[in-house]
Short mmCIF file of C-alpha atoms in Angstrom, two decimals:
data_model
loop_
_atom_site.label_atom_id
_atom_site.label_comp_id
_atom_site.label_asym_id
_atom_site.label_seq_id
_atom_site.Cartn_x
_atom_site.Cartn_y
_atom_site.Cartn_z
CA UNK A 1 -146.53 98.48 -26.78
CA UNK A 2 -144.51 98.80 -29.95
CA UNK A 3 -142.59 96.30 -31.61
CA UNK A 4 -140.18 96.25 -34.75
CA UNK A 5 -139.18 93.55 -37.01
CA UNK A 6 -135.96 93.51 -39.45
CA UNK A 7 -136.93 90.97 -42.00
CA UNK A 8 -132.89 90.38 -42.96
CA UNK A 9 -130.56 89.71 -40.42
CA UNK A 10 -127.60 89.75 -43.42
CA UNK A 11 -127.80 91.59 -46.63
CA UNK A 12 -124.55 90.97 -48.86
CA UNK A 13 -124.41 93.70 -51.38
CA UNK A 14 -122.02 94.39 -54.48
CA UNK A 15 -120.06 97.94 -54.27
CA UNK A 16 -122.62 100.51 -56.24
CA UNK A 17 -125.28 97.86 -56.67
CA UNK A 18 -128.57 99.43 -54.98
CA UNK A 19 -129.56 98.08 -51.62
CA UNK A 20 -133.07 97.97 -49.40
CA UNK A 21 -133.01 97.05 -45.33
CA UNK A 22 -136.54 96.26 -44.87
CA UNK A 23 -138.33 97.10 -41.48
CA UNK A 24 -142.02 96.64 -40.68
CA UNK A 25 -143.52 98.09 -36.99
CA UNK A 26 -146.32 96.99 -34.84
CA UNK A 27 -147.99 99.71 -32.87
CA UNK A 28 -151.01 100.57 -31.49
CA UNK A 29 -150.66 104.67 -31.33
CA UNK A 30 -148.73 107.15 -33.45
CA UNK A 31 -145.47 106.84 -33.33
CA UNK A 32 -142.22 107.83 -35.12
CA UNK A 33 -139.54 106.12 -36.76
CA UNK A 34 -135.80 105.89 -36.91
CA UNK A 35 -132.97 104.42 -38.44
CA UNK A 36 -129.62 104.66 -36.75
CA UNK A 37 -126.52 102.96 -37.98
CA UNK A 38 -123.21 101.17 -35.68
CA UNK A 39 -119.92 100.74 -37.42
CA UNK A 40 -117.69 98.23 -36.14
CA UNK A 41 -116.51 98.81 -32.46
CA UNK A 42 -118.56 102.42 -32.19
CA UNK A 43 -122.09 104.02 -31.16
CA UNK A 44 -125.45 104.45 -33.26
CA UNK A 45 -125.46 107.37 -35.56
CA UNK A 46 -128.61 108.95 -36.63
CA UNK A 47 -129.16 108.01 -40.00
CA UNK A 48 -132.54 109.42 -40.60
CA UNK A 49 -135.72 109.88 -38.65
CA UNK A 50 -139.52 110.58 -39.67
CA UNK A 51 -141.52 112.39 -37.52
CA UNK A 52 -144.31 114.00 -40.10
CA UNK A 53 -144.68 115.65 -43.29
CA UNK A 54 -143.32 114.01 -46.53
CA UNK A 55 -143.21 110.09 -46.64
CA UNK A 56 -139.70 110.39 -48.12
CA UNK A 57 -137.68 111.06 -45.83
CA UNK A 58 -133.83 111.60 -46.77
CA UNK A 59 -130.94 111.48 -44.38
CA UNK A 60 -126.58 111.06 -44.31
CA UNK A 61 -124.17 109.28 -46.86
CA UNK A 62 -127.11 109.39 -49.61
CA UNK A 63 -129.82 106.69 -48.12
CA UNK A 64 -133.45 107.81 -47.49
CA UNK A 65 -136.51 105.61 -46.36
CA UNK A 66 -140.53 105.18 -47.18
CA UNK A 67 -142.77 105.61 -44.59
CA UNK A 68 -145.90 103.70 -45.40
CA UNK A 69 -148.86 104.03 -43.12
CA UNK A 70 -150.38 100.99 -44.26
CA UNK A 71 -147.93 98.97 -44.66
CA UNK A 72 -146.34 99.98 -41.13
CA UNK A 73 -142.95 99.73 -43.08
CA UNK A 74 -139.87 102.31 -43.12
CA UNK A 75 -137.52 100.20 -45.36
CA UNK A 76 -134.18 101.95 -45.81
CA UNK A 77 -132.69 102.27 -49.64
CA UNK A 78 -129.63 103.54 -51.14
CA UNK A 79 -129.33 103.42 -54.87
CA UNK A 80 -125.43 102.82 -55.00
CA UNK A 81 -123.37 101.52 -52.17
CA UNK A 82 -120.19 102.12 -51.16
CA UNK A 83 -117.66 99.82 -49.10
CA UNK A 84 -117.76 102.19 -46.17
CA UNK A 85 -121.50 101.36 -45.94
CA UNK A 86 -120.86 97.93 -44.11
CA UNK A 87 -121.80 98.39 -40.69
CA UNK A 88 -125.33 97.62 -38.73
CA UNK A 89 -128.47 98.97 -39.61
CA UNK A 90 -131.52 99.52 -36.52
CA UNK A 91 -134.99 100.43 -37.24
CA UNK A 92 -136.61 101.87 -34.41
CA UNK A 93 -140.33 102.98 -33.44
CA UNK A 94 -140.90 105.86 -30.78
CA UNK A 95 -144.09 106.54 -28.71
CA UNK A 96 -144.81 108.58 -26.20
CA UNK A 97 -145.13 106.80 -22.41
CA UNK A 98 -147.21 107.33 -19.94
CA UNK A 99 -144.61 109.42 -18.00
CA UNK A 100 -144.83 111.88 -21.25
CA UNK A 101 -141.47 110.64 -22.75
CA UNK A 102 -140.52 109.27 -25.97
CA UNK A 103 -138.79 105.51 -25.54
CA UNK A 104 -137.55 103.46 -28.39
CA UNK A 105 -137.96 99.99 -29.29
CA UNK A 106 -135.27 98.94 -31.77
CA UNK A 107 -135.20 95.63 -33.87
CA UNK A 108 -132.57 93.11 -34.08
CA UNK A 109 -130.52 94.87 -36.73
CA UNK A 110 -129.45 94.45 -39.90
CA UNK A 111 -126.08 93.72 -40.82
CA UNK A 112 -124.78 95.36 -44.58
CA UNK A 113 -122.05 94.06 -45.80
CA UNK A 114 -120.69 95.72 -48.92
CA UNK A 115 -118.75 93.33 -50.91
CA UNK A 116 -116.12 94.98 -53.39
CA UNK B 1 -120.22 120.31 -30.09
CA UNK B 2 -119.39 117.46 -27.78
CA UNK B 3 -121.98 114.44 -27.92
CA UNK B 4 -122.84 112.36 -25.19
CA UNK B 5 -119.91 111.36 -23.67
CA UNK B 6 -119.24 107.60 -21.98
CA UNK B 7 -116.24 106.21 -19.34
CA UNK B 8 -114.22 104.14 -19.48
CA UNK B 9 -114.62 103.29 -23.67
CA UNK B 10 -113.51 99.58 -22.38
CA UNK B 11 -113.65 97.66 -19.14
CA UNK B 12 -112.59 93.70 -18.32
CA UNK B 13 -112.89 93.13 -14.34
CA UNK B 14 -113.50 89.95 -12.38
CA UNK B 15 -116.58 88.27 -11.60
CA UNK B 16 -117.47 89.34 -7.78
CA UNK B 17 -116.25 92.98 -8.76
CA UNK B 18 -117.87 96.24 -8.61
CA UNK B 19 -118.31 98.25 -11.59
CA UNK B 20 -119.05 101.44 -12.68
CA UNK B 21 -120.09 103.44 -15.64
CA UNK B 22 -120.03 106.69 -16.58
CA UNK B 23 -122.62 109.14 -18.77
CA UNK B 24 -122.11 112.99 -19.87
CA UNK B 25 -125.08 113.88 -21.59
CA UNK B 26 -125.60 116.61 -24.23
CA UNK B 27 -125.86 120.14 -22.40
CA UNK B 28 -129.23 120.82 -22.43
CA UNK B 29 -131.22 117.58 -22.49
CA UNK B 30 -133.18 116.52 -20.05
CA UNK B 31 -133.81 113.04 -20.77
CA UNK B 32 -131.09 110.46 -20.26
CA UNK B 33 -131.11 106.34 -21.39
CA UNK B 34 -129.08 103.55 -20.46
CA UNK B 35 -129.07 100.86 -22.85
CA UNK B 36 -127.35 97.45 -22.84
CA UNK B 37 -126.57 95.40 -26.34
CA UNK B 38 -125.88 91.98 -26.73
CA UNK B 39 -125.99 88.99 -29.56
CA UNK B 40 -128.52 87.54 -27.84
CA UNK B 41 -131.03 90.12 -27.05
CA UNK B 42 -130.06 93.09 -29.15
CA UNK B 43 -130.74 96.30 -27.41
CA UNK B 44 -132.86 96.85 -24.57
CA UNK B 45 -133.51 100.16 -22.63
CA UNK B 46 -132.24 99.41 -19.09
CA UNK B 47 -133.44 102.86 -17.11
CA UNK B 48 -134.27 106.42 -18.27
CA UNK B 49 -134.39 109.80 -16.25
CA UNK B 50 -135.62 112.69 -16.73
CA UNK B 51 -134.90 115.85 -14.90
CA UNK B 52 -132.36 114.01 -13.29
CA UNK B 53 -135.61 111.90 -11.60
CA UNK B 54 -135.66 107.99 -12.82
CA UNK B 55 -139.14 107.63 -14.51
CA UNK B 56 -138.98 103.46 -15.90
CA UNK B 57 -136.48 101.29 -14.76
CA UNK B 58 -138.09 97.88 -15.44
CA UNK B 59 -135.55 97.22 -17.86
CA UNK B 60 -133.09 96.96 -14.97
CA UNK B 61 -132.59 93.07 -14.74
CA UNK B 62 -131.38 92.49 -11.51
CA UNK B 63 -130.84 94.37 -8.13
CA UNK B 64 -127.59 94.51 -8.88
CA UNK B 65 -127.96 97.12 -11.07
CA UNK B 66 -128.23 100.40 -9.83
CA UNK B 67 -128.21 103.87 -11.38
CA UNK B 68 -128.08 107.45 -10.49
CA UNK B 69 -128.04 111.31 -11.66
CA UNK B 70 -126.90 113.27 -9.33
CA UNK B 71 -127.22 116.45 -11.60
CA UNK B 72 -128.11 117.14 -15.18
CA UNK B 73 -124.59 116.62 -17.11
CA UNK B 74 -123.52 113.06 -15.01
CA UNK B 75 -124.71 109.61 -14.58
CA UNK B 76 -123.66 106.29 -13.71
CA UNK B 77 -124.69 102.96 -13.84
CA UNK B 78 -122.94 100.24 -11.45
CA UNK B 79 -123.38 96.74 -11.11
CA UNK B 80 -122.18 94.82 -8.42
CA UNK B 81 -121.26 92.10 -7.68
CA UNK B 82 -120.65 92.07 -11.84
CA UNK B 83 -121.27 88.13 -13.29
CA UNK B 84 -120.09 86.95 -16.89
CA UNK B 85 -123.46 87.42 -18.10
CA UNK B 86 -123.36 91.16 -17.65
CA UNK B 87 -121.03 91.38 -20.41
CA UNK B 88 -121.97 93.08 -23.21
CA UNK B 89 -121.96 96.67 -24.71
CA UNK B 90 -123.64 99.45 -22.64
CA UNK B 91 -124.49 102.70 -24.23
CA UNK B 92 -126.22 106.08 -22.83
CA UNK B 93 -128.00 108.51 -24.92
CA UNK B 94 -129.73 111.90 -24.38
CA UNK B 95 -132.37 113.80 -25.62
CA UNK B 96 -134.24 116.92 -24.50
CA UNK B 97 -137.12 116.80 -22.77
CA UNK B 98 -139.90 116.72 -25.27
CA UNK B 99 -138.24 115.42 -28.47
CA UNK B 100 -138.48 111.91 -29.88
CA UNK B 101 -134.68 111.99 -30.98
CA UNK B 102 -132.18 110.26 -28.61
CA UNK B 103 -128.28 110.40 -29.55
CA UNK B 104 -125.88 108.14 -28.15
CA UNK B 105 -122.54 107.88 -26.91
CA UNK B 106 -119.78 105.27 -27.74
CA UNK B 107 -120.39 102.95 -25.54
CA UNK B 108 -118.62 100.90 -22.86
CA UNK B 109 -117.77 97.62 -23.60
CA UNK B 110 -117.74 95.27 -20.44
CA UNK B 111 -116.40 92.52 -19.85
CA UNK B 112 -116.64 90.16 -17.12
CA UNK B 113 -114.38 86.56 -16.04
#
């Protein structure tokens, strides 16, 4: 089983100041990793996923995440934030089942909030 | 191109009250989630298909819920009788078959007296 843990339920920011949404995962196979933001009142948007390759991994509106293998972190970072950047931020892990699909396990979230 | 699509966007109904909730999935995927957020518990996967065939639904929390796919581009989710405690957000996503990446739709927002 796979499990994710957002170590900051709030993160107050200043407009352009940098910001980092840490995430660490627990899992016991390979598995590959997600972030997916939720503005007020809507649905998760793919922010950025890794699934191999480079540990960098860049995605939308200019924030990119670390894998780190042994760490079993993906923290999210974005080196100037803007006030439309306050929403919800999920990490999420996905392994392959037994039924040969891919399920995610999401953490708690992490709510940005982008003070001007 | 249209994303997964969810109806209705809101829905307040009476405890005791049927309810159901709709799912158009992204032409071409084969997999299809149901997932239900709340303060309390976040989000938690509820039932997935694929092919149209449910494959997990442990997540389901009662036998009031039920779901179905009757063919690849609709699915619903119904509860009944609905309680307070089934309020909350639920949202469906898609994927194809063999691909890690799930997209999801809007959500429904339910809630129950």
């Amino acid at each position: 089983a796979q499990s994710v843990t957002q170590l900051d339920s709030q993160v107050p920011v200043f407009e352009e100041a940098p910001v980092e949404l840490r995430c660490n995962y627990s899992s016991s196979v390979s598995v590959y990793l997600f972030w997916y933001v939720q503005y007020p009142n809507q649905g998760l948007q793919l922010l950025l996923k890794y699934l191999s390759g480079s540990t960098l991994v860049k995605g939308i509106n200019g924030f990119e995440a670390e894998f780190n293998k042994s760490q079993t972190s993906f923290h999210l970072r974005k080196p100037s934030v803007h006030i439309s950047d306050t929403a919800e931020y999920f990490c999420a892990v996905s392994a392959l089942s037994g039924a040969g699909s891919y399920q995610l396990t999401f953490g708690k979230g992490t709510k940005l909030s982008v003070i001007p | 191109d249209a994303g997964v699509i969810q109806s209705p966007r809101h829905e307040v109904t009476e405890m005791g009250q049927e309810v159901t909730l709709r799912c158009k999935p992204i032409s071409g995927h084969n997999s299809l989630f149901w997932y239900r957020q709340t303060m309390m518990r976040g989000l938690e996967l509820l039932i997935y298909f694929n092919n149209n065939v449910p494959i997990d639904d442990s997540g389901m929390p009662e036998d009031r819920f039920s779901a179905k796919m009757p063919n690849a581009s609709f699915s619903t989710l119904k509860i009944q009788p609905s309680e307070p405690r089934d309020s909350a957000v639920y949202f469906c996503a898609s994927s194809p078959l063999v691909s890690a990446t799930q997209y999801f739709g809007p959500g429904t927002r339910l809630t129950v007296l």
